[in-house]
Short mmCIF file of C-alpha atoms in Angstrom, two decimals:
data_model
loop_
_atom_site.label_atom_id
_atom_site.label_comp_id
_atom_site.label_asym_id
_atom_site.label_seq_id
_atom_site.Cartn_x
_atom_site.Cartn_y
_atom_site.Cartn_z
CA UNK E 1 190.57 69.84 119.69
CA UNK E 2 193.41 68.36 121.76
CA UNK E 3 192.97 67.96 125.51
CA UNK E 4 195.07 70.24 127.64
CA UNK E 5 197.81 68.55 129.60
CA UNK E 6 198.01 69.37 133.31
CA UNK E 7 200.87 71.79 132.58
CA UNK E 8 198.66 73.72 130.14
CA UNK E 9 195.62 73.55 132.43
CA UNK E 10 196.28 75.84 135.42
CA UNK E 11 193.01 74.99 137.17
CA UNK E 12 193.85 71.28 137.13
CA UNK E 13 197.52 71.84 137.95
CA UNK E 14 196.95 74.11 140.93
CA UNK E 15 194.09 72.02 142.34
CA UNK E 16 196.01 68.74 142.22
CA UNK E 17 199.17 70.48 143.43
CA UNK E 18 197.48 71.99 146.49
CA UNK E 19 195.86 68.69 147.43
CA UNK E 20 199.16 66.84 146.95
CA UNK E 21 201.07 69.32 149.12
CA UNK E 22 198.39 69.13 151.80
CA UNK E 23 198.60 65.33 151.73
CA UNK E 24 202.37 65.45 152.20
CA UNK E 25 202.06 67.80 155.16
CA UNK E 26 199.44 65.58 156.80
CA UNK E 27 201.49 62.44 156.19
CA UNK E 28 204.73 63.81 157.64
CA UNK E 29 203.16 65.93 160.41
CA UNK E 30 200.07 63.89 161.25
CA UNK E 31 199.67 64.80 164.92
CA UNK E 32 200.25 68.50 164.32
CA UNK E 33 197.87 68.55 161.35
CA UNK E 34 195.18 66.67 163.25
CA UNK E 35 195.43 69.05 166.19
CA UNK E 36 195.24 72.10 163.92
CA UNK E 37 192.20 70.75 162.05
CA UNK E 38 190.47 69.85 165.32
CA UNK E 39 191.02 73.29 166.84
CA UNK E 40 190.08 75.19 163.69
CA UNK E 41 186.90 73.16 163.13
CA UNK E 42 185.79 73.79 166.71
CA UNK E 43 186.53 77.50 166.25
CA UNK E 44 184.43 77.61 163.08
CA UNK E 45 181.49 75.88 164.75
CA UNK E 46 181.73 78.01 167.90
CA UNK E 47 181.92 81.35 166.12
CA UNK E 48 179.95 80.67 162.94
CA UNK E 49 177.56 77.93 164.08
CA UNK E 50 174.64 80.30 164.62
CA UNK E 51 175.50 82.06 161.38
CA UNK E 52 175.06 78.66 159.68
CA UNK E 53 171.64 78.31 161.35
CA UNK E 54 170.47 81.73 160.15
CA UNK E 55 171.88 81.06 156.69
CA UNK E 56 170.03 77.75 156.50
CA UNK E 57 166.70 79.28 157.45
CA UNK E 58 167.32 82.15 155.04
CA UNK E 59 168.03 79.71 152.19
CA UNK E 60 164.80 77.77 152.75
CA UNK E 61 162.65 80.92 152.89
CA UNK E 62 164.49 82.52 149.96
CA UNK E 63 164.05 79.48 147.69
CA UNK E 64 160.36 79.20 148.57
CA UNK E 65 159.99 82.90 147.76
CA UNK E 66 161.74 82.48 144.40
CA UNK E 67 159.70 79.37 143.54
CA UNK E 68 156.38 81.12 144.24
CA UNK E 69 157.37 84.41 142.58
CA UNK E 70 157.32 85.24 138.84
CA UNK E 71 161.03 84.35 138.77
CA UNK E 72 159.97 80.74 139.29
CA UNK E 73 158.61 80.68 135.72
CA UNK E 74 162.09 80.98 134.22
CA UNK E 75 162.92 77.80 132.32
CA UNK E 76 166.42 76.33 132.31
CA UNK E 77 166.68 76.07 128.55
CA UNK E 78 164.58 77.12 125.60
CA UNK E 79 161.08 78.39 126.27
CA UNK E 80 158.61 75.53 125.92
CA UNK E 81 161.29 72.82 126.07
CA UNK E 82 160.61 69.65 128.03
CA UNK E 83 162.78 68.38 130.92
CA UNK E 84 165.78 66.42 129.71
CA UNK E 85 165.15 63.69 132.31
CA UNK E 86 161.90 62.22 133.62
CA UNK E 87 160.83 63.04 137.17
CA UNK E 88 161.71 59.48 138.22
CA UNK E 89 165.22 59.62 136.73
CA UNK E 90 165.81 63.18 137.94
CA UNK E 91 164.77 62.36 141.51
CA UNK E 92 166.87 59.19 141.53
CA UNK E 93 170.00 61.04 140.42
CA UNK E 94 169.66 64.02 142.74
CA UNK E 95 168.90 61.82 145.76
CA UNK E 96 171.74 59.39 145.05
CA UNK E 97 174.21 62.26 144.68
CA UNK E 98 172.91 64.34 147.59
CA UNK E 99 172.28 61.82 150.39
CA UNK E 100 172.81 58.23 149.39
CA UNK E 101 174.73 56.12 151.88
CA UNK E 102 174.06 58.56 154.73
CA UNK E 103 170.49 57.39 155.16
CA UNK E 104 171.76 53.83 155.67
CA UNK E 105 174.47 54.98 158.05
CA UNK E 106 172.00 56.84 160.30
CA UNK E 107 168.70 55.02 159.61
CA UNK E 108 168.48 53.47 163.07
CA UNK E 109 171.33 55.01 165.05
CA UNK E 110 170.27 58.67 164.87
CA UNK E 111 166.55 58.36 165.76
CA UNK E 112 167.44 56.05 168.67
CA UNK E 113 170.14 58.41 169.88
CA UNK E 114 167.68 61.32 169.81
CA UNK E 115 165.13 59.22 171.70
CA UNK E 116 167.65 58.22 174.37
CA UNK E 117 169.21 61.72 174.55
CA UNK E 118 166.43 64.26 173.81
CA UNK E 119 167.94 67.50 172.43
CA UNK E 120 165.72 69.62 174.71
CA UNK E 121 162.83 69.30 177.15
CA UNK E 122 159.51 68.97 175.37
CA UNK E 123 155.88 68.01 175.97
CA UNK E 124 156.13 65.74 172.92
CA UNK E 125 156.64 62.02 173.30
CA UNK E 126 160.39 61.21 173.16
CA UNK E 127 159.83 59.20 169.98
CA UNK E 128 158.07 62.08 168.20
CA UNK E 129 160.73 64.56 169.29
CA UNK E 130 163.48 62.18 168.16
CA UNK E 131 162.00 61.89 164.67
CA UNK E 132 161.26 65.62 164.46
CA UNK E 133 164.84 66.54 165.24
CA UNK E 134 166.16 63.89 162.85
CA UNK E 135 163.91 65.35 160.13
CA UNK E 136 165.28 68.79 160.94
CA UNK E 137 168.86 67.71 160.39
CA UNK E 138 168.12 65.84 157.14
CA UNK E 139 165.30 67.92 155.72
CA UNK E 140 164.57 71.22 154.03
CA UNK E 141 167.74 73.04 155.09
CA UNK E 142 170.17 70.51 153.64
CA UNK E 143 168.34 70.49 150.33
CA UNK E 144 168.04 74.29 150.35
CA UNK E 145 171.85 74.54 150.37
CA UNK E 146 171.96 72.19 147.39
CA UNK E 147 169.03 73.90 145.69
CA UNK E 148 170.54 77.37 145.90
CA UNK E 149 173.66 76.28 144.04
CA UNK E 150 171.56 74.29 141.55
CA UNK E 151 169.36 77.33 140.81
CA UNK E 152 172.18 79.84 140.39
CA UNK E 153 174.46 77.53 138.39
CA UNK E 154 171.55 76.22 136.31
CA UNK E 155 170.52 79.79 135.45
CA UNK E 156 174.09 80.67 134.43
CA UNK E 157 174.45 77.46 132.42
CA UNK E 158 171.14 77.16 130.57
CA UNK E 159 169.84 80.75 130.48
CA UNK E 160 173.02 82.82 130.32
CA UNK E 161 174.84 80.06 128.33
CA UNK E 162 177.94 80.14 130.50
CA UNK E 163 180.43 77.44 131.41
CA UNK E 164 179.83 74.86 134.14
CA UNK E 165 181.95 76.63 136.74
CA UNK E 166 181.05 78.16 140.10
CA UNK E 167 182.91 81.30 139.01
CA UNK E 168 180.46 81.66 136.10
CA UNK E 169 177.79 82.71 138.59
CA UNK E 170 179.66 85.89 139.56
CA UNK E 171 181.78 86.74 136.51
CA UNK E 172 179.63 89.71 135.50
CA UNK E 173 180.37 91.45 138.80
CA UNK E 174 183.73 90.04 139.89
CA UNK E 175 185.94 90.45 136.83
CA UNK E 176 189.27 89.63 138.46
CA UNK E 177 190.41 86.38 136.84
CA UNK E 178 192.59 85.41 139.77
CA UNK E 179 189.66 85.70 142.19
CA UNK E 180 187.43 83.61 139.93
CA UNK E 181 190.10 80.92 139.53
CA UNK E 182 190.49 80.90 143.31
CA UNK E 183 186.78 80.19 143.73
CA UNK E 184 186.95 77.29 141.27
CA UNK E 185 190.06 75.84 142.92
CA UNK E 186 188.38 76.10 146.34
CA UNK E 187 185.37 74.23 144.93
CA UNK E 188 187.52 71.45 143.51
CA UNK E 189 189.53 71.00 146.70
CA UNK E 190 186.40 70.86 148.88
CA UNK E 191 184.78 68.37 146.51
CA UNK E 192 187.84 66.10 146.63
CA UNK E 193 187.97 66.15 150.44
CA UNK E 194 184.23 65.47 150.55
CA UNK E 195 184.68 62.46 148.30
CA UNK E 196 187.55 61.09 150.35
CA UNK E 197 185.48 61.42 153.51
CA UNK E 198 182.48 59.74 151.82
CA UNK E 199 184.47 56.80 150.46
CA UNK E 200 186.36 56.39 153.73
CA UNK E 201 183.22 56.43 155.87
CA UNK E 202 181.33 54.24 153.43
CA UNK E 203 184.01 51.58 153.27
CA UNK E 204 184.25 51.72 157.08
CA UNK E 205 180.53 50.95 157.36
CA UNK E 206 180.72 48.18 154.78
CA UNK E 207 183.73 46.75 156.61
CA UNK E 208 181.83 47.06 159.91
CA UNK E 209 178.93 45.18 158.39
CA UNK E 210 181.17 42.41 157.09
CA UNK E 211 182.93 42.17 160.46
CA UNK E 212 179.57 41.91 162.23
CA UNK E 213 178.10 39.37 159.81
CA UNK E 214 181.12 37.08 159.64
CA UNK E 215 182.20 37.67 163.25
CA UNK E 216 185.78 38.40 162.32
CA UNK E 217 187.94 41.44 161.74
CA UNK E 218 188.76 42.21 158.12
CA UNK E 219 191.86 44.36 157.94
CA UNK E 220 193.19 47.16 155.80
CA UNK E 221 193.37 44.93 152.73
CA UNK E 222 189.59 44.54 152.63
CA UNK E 223 189.07 48.30 153.06
CA UNK E 224 191.47 49.07 150.21
CA UNK E 225 189.76 46.43 148.06
CA UNK E 226 186.36 48.01 148.73
CA UNK E 227 187.69 51.49 147.91
CA UNK E 228 189.15 50.15 144.64
CA UNK E 229 185.89 48.40 143.74
CA UNK E 230 183.80 51.51 144.41
CA UNK E 231 186.17 53.81 142.52
CA UNK E 232 186.38 51.39 139.60
CA UNK E 233 182.61 51.12 139.17
CA UNK E 234 182.28 54.90 139.62
CA UNK E 235 184.88 55.49 136.92
CA UNK E 236 183.00 53.23 134.51
CA UNK E 237 179.75 55.03 135.30
CA UNK E 238 181.30 58.49 134.85
CA UNK E 239 183.00 57.29 131.66
CA UNK E 240 179.63 56.23 130.25
CA UNK E 241 178.16 59.65 131.10
CA UNK E 242 174.91 60.79 132.66
CA UNK E 243 172.45 58.82 130.54
CA UNK E 244 174.32 55.53 130.12
CA UNK E 245 175.99 55.36 133.51
CA UNK E 246 174.98 57.67 136.35
CA UNK E 247 171.25 57.59 135.60
CA UNK E 248 171.08 53.77 135.40
CA UNK E 249 172.91 53.18 138.70
CA UNK E 250 170.87 55.92 140.41
CA UNK E 251 167.61 54.25 139.36
CA UNK E 252 168.93 50.93 140.65
CA UNK E 253 169.70 52.59 144.00
CA UNK E 254 166.20 53.96 144.42
CA UNK E 255 164.56 50.66 143.43
CA UNK E 256 166.61 48.70 145.99
CA UNK E 257 166.00 51.41 148.61
CA UNK E 258 162.25 51.17 148.03
CA UNK E 259 162.39 47.36 148.30
CA UNK E 260 164.19 47.54 151.67
CA UNK E 261 161.86 50.29 152.88
CA UNK E 262 158.76 48.35 151.83
CA UNK E 263 159.95 45.18 153.56
CA UNK E 264 160.53 46.91 156.91
CA UNK E 265 157.31 48.92 156.57
CA UNK E 266 155.12 45.91 155.74
CA UNK E 267 156.62 43.64 158.41
CA UNK E 268 156.43 46.27 161.17
CA UNK E 269 153.55 48.13 162.83
CA UNK E 270 152.19 49.99 159.79
CA UNK E 271 149.72 52.14 161.72
CA UNK E 272 152.32 53.19 164.29
CA UNK E 273 154.76 54.14 161.51
CA UNK E 274 152.17 56.23 159.64
CA UNK E 275 151.10 58.00 162.83
CA UNK E 276 154.73 58.72 163.74
CA UNK E 277 155.45 60.02 160.24
CA UNK E 278 152.45 62.36 160.22
CA UNK E 279 152.98 63.59 163.79
CA UNK E 280 156.68 64.23 163.42
CA UNK E 281 156.25 65.90 160.01
CA UNK E 282 153.48 68.15 161.38
CA UNK E 283 155.58 69.25 164.35
CA UNK E 284 158.64 69.71 162.17
CA UNK E 285 156.74 72.09 159.89
CA UNK E 286 155.12 74.16 162.65
CA UNK E 287 158.36 74.23 164.69
CA UNK E 288 160.64 74.82 161.72
CA UNK E 289 161.47 78.48 162.33
CA UNK E 290 162.22 78.26 166.09
CA UNK E 291 164.13 75.01 165.46
CA UNK E 292 166.14 76.72 162.73
CA UNK E 293 167.38 79.48 165.03
CA UNK E 294 167.53 77.41 168.26
CA UNK E 295 165.10 79.86 169.84
CA UNK E 296 163.83 79.62 173.43
CA UNK E 297 162.63 76.16 174.39
CA UNK E 298 163.99 74.81 171.08
CA UNK E 299 167.62 75.52 171.99
CA UNK E 300 169.49 72.23 172.68
CA UNK E 301 172.54 74.09 173.98
CA UNK E 302 175.93 74.85 172.48
CA UNK E 303 177.44 71.42 173.12
CA UNK E 304 174.61 69.56 171.41
CA UNK E 305 174.47 72.04 168.52
CA UNK E 306 178.22 71.82 168.02
CA UNK E 307 178.23 68.01 167.97
CA UNK E 308 175.18 67.68 165.74
CA UNK E 309 173.45 70.58 163.99
CA UNK E 310 176.43 72.87 163.36
CA UNK E 311 178.35 69.87 162.09
CA UNK E 312 175.53 68.77 159.79
CA UNK E 313 175.04 72.27 158.39
CA UNK E 314 178.76 72.65 157.71
CA UNK E 315 178.79 69.22 156.04
CA UNK E 316 175.80 70.05 153.79
CA UNK E 317 177.44 73.38 152.89
CA UNK E 318 180.68 71.64 152.00
CA UNK E 319 178.81 69.27 149.67
CA UNK E 320 176.55 71.97 148.22
CA UNK E 321 178.78 73.16 145.35
CA UNK E 322 179.38 69.82 143.64
CA UNK E 323 175.93 68.41 144.46
CA UNK E 324 174.19 71.62 143.42
CA UNK E 325 176.16 71.78 140.18
CA UNK E 326 175.31 68.16 139.38
CA UNK E 327 171.61 68.86 140.07
CA UNK E 328 171.83 71.91 137.80
CA UNK E 329 173.42 69.78 135.07
CA UNK E 330 170.53 67.27 135.10
CA UNK E 331 167.76 69.92 135.38
CA UNK E 332 167.76 71.24 131.83
CA UNK E 333 164.21 71.94 130.65
CA UNK E 334 162.72 72.45 134.12
CA UNK E 335 161.50 75.78 135.42
CA UNK E 336 163.09 77.23 138.53
CA UNK E 337 159.80 76.54 140.31
CA UNK E 338 159.91 72.86 139.37
CA UNK E 339 163.58 72.64 140.32
CA UNK E 340 163.27 74.33 143.70
CA UNK E 341 160.02 72.76 144.90
CA UNK E 342 161.22 69.38 143.65
CA UNK E 343 164.58 69.65 145.41
CA UNK E 344 163.05 70.92 148.66
CA UNK E 345 160.04 68.63 148.96
CA UNK E 346 160.52 65.29 147.18
CA UNK E 347 163.78 64.06 148.79
CA UNK E 348 162.89 65.61 152.16
CA UNK E 349 159.54 63.81 152.42
CA UNK E 350 161.13 60.58 151.22
CA UNK E 351 163.81 60.90 153.90
CA UNK E 352 161.19 61.65 156.57
CA UNK E 353 159.30 58.47 155.71
CA UNK E 354 162.54 56.45 155.67
CA UNK E 355 163.50 57.58 159.18
CA UNK E 356 159.90 57.08 160.38
CA UNK E 357 159.92 53.47 159.22
CA UNK E 358 163.29 52.55 160.69
CA UNK E 359 163.06 54.81 163.74
CA UNK E 360 159.58 53.72 164.83
CA UNK E 361 160.44 50.06 164.27
CA UNK E 362 163.62 50.45 166.35
CA UNK E 363 161.68 52.20 169.14
CA UNK E 364 159.25 49.28 169.29
CA UNK E 365 162.09 46.75 169.35
CA UNK E 366 163.64 48.54 172.32
CA UNK E 367 160.26 48.58 174.08
CA UNK E 368 159.83 44.85 173.50
CA UNK E 369 163.29 44.18 174.95
CA UNK E 370 162.38 45.96 178.18
CA UNK E 371 165.74 47.73 178.35
CA UNK E 372 168.27 49.28 176.00
CA UNK E 373 171.95 48.33 176.25
CA UNK E 374 173.26 50.40 173.34
CA UNK E 375 172.50 47.80 170.66
CA UNK E 376 172.01 50.56 168.04
CA UNK E 377 174.70 52.96 169.25
CA UNK E 378 177.38 51.96 166.73
CA UNK E 379 176.82 54.00 163.59
CA UNK E 380 178.62 51.40 161.44
CA UNK E 381 176.76 48.28 162.60
CA UNK E 382 173.38 49.54 163.89
CA UNK E 383 171.40 48.78 160.74
CA UNK E 384 172.83 45.24 160.59
CA UNK E 385 171.87 44.64 164.22
CA UNK E 386 168.43 45.99 163.35
CA UNK E 387 167.91 43.53 160.48
CA UNK E 388 168.85 40.61 162.73
CA UNK E 389 165.49 41.13 164.42
CA UNK E 390 163.64 40.44 161.12
CA UNK E 391 163.12 37.39 158.89
CA UNK E 392 165.77 36.70 156.23
CA UNK E 393 168.29 38.83 158.11
CA UNK E 394 171.25 37.52 156.09
CA UNK E 395 169.54 38.46 152.82
CA UNK E 396 168.69 41.99 153.94
CA UNK E 397 172.13 42.59 155.39
CA UNK E 398 173.68 41.48 152.10
CA UNK E 399 171.32 43.75 150.15
CA UNK E 400 172.22 46.63 152.48
CA UNK E 401 175.93 46.13 151.80
CA UNK E 402 175.21 46.06 148.05
CA UNK E 403 173.19 49.27 148.35
CA UNK E 404 175.93 50.95 150.39
CA UNK E 405 178.41 50.20 147.61
CA UNK E 406 176.00 51.39 144.94
CA UNK E 407 175.13 54.63 146.75
CA UNK E 408 178.81 55.39 147.18
CA UNK E 409 179.35 54.76 143.49
CA UNK E 410 176.72 57.32 142.53
CA UNK E 411 178.17 59.92 144.90
CA UNK E 412 181.64 59.37 143.47
CA UNK E 413 180.66 59.17 139.79
CA UNK E 414 178.60 62.38 139.94
CA UNK E 415 181.47 64.17 141.70
CA UNK E 416 184.02 62.85 139.19
CA UNK E 417 181.77 64.10 136.40
CA UNK E 418 181.51 67.56 138.01
CA UNK E 419 185.27 67.73 138.65
CA UNK E 420 185.85 66.81 135.01
CA UNK E 421 183.53 69.59 133.86
CA UNK E 422 185.50 72.05 135.99
CA UNK E 423 188.93 71.11 134.67
CA UNK E 424 187.80 70.65 131.06
CA UNK E 425 187.00 74.34 130.68
CA UNK E 426 183.47 74.08 132.06
CA UNK E 427 182.12 71.74 129.36
CA UNK E 428 178.77 70.01 129.97
CA UNK E 429 180.22 66.82 128.46
CA UNK E 430 183.84 66.74 129.68
CA UNK E 431 186.52 64.79 127.87
CA UNK E 432 186.82 61.21 129.10
CA UNK E 433 190.51 61.68 129.87
CA UNK E 434 189.52 64.09 132.62
CA UNK E 435 187.09 61.52 134.02
CA UNK E 436 189.89 58.93 134.08
CA UNK E 437 192.35 61.33 135.69
CA UNK E 438 189.98 62.31 138.51
CA UNK E 439 188.86 58.72 139.12
CA UNK E 440 192.46 57.59 139.54
CA UNK E 441 193.41 60.59 141.66
CA UNK E 442 190.42 60.13 143.99
CA UNK E 443 191.25 56.44 144.44
CA UNK E 444 194.92 57.14 145.21
CA UNK E 445 194.03 59.91 147.65
CA UNK E 446 191.50 57.68 149.42
CA UNK E 447 193.94 54.78 149.65
CA UNK E 448 196.61 57.11 151.07
CA UNK E 449 194.14 58.30 153.70
CA UNK E 450 193.17 54.74 154.66
CA UNK E 451 196.80 53.65 154.87
CA UNK E 452 197.61 56.67 157.01
CA UNK E 453 194.76 55.73 159.34
CA UNK E 454 196.24 52.26 159.66
CA UNK E 455 199.77 53.55 160.26
CA UNK E 456 198.49 56.06 162.84
CA UNK E 457 195.76 54.07 164.66
CA UNK E 458 195.72 56.60 167.50
CA UNK E 459 194.66 59.33 165.05
CA UNK E 460 191.11 59.23 163.65
CA UNK E 461 192.01 60.30 160.12
CA UNK E 462 188.49 59.95 158.71
CA UNK E 463 187.08 62.19 161.42
CA UNK E 464 189.84 64.69 160.66
CA UNK E 465 188.81 64.81 157.00
CA UNK E 466 185.17 65.34 158.01
CA UNK E 467 186.21 68.19 160.29
CA UNK E 468 188.27 69.62 157.45
CA UNK E 469 185.00 69.93 155.51
CA UNK E 470 183.62 72.00 158.37
CA UNK E 471 186.51 74.42 157.84
CA UNK E 472 186.29 74.56 154.05
CA UNK E 473 182.51 75.11 154.21
CA UNK E 474 182.94 78.55 155.79
CA UNK E 475 184.22 80.30 152.64
CA UNK E 476 181.30 78.78 150.71
CA UNK E 477 178.83 79.99 153.31
CA UNK E 478 180.10 83.53 152.85
CA UNK E 479 180.35 83.12 149.06
CA UNK E 480 176.72 81.95 148.86
CA UNK E 481 175.49 85.34 150.02
CA UNK E 482 177.54 87.16 147.38
CA UNK E 483 176.46 84.68 144.70
CA UNK E 484 172.80 85.10 145.64
CA UNK E 485 172.94 88.90 145.46
CA UNK E 486 174.59 88.77 142.03
CA UNK E 487 171.97 86.26 140.86
CA UNK E 488 169.14 88.58 141.93
CA UNK E 489 170.76 91.46 140.10
CA UNK E 490 171.10 89.41 136.90
CA UNK E 491 167.54 88.05 136.80
CA UNK E 492 165.28 90.02 134.49
CA UNK E 493 161.56 89.29 134.28
CA UNK E 494 159.45 91.01 131.62
CA UNK E 495 156.31 92.48 133.08
#
C-alpha cells in the first residue's frame, strides 16, 4: 500500500503547517512572541495551578483505585498472553522516555536548592525536607499523568483494537471528525515543542559540561553539532524500531545510570544515604495528600509553587500524551494492574534513590566545606562540579556527557516513533518514511530554535519553549478528565 504524501495526509499537513507558521511568527516577531508566551504561561499557572495540583492528586488516587479493583485484571491483549517485553526492558524503555536526562540535570542542583531555600517551615531537618519535596516533584504524580494516558490508550489499542491515536480513546462518544482531528493535531504539536525543548536543554547542558571541563566557551557550532548527532542517532534507533533500536539504547542507558549511581553510592556515606532515602520516602508517603494540595503548613506560597510545582506539573502534563502512548505501545500483554503499579512505583522509587544518593552526598560536601558559595546552583554544570570532588572525575564527567546524549536519543526516538504512528494512520509499526520525515523535521526545528537564540541573545528562547509547554498542557489537562470519564463508561467487567 503506497504511503500517503503530505498533501494526501491532512493530519501531517496541518500539523507541520501550524508548526511552520508558528516558527515564522516567532522568528519575525521574536520580542512580541516571547512577551505573549511569558504572560500567557504566567496566567495559566496563576489561574490553573491549583487545578493542576488537584488533578495530579486525583490521577494518583484514581490509578491506584483502578489497579486494585477488578478492572485491574484486564489484560492488554489476548487473555493469557505474556508481556511482549521483559520487566527489565519495559522499565528501561519507559524510564528513558519519561525522565531520562532530567535526572542528570537536577541530580545535585535541585536537592541543594531545596536545602538552601526550604519550601516551607518544618520540624524536619532541612536535608530531609529538601529530599521529600524533590521526591514530590519527580514522583508519583508525574508518573500518574503518564500512566493515565498509557492505560486509556493501551485499552483502546489492545482491547478495543483501535488505532494508535489519542482521538481513538474518545471516538465512541465524540463522533465529530473535525474535533477528533483537532485533538490529534494538538497532541502532535505539543509533542514537537516538547522535543525541541528537550533537545535544546539537553544540548545546553552538554555544552555547559564541555565548557566547564575544557575551560573554554564552545559556540553555536558545537550546539548545532550536538543536536545533529542526537537527532541522527535517534533517527537510526527509530528506523530500527522498538526491538532493534529503542529497546537496546534504553537498556544501555539504565546500565550506565546504575554504574554511575553505584559509584557515588559506594564511595559516599552509605549509611547516611540509606537513612536519608528511608526518612524522606516515609515522610513523602505520609505527607503526600497535604503536599499535593498545598494544604496548611505544607503550602510553600504562590511564588514558590508558580516557579516550581505548577511548572513541573504543567511540564509532565505536556509530555504525558506522547510518553503515555509510547508506554502503552510497549505494554502489550500486561494487565492494567501490572501497568499502573509498575509505572507508579518502579520509576518513582528508582528516582527517589537517585536523588538520595546525589543529594545526601552533596549535603555532606557542603558541610565539609564549612560554607556554600553557590557551587551547585548552575543547573547545567552542577553535576560536573559534583564529580570533581570524587576520584576519576574526568572519567565520570565524560560518562555523564555520554549518558546525557544517550538519554536524549531515547526521548527523541520514542517521540519520533509515536509521531510516525500518528501520521501513518495510527499504525503500531509506522512506515519508515514517516520516521525519516519526523526525524528531519525535528532536527531542522531544533536548529532553527538554537540559531534564533544565538541571533537574539537577549531573549531566552529555550525558556520560552518550555513556557509554551505550560500553555499547551492546559487543553490536555481538561481533555484528560473527559477521556477518563469515557474510559470508565467503556470498561465492561463480567461479574
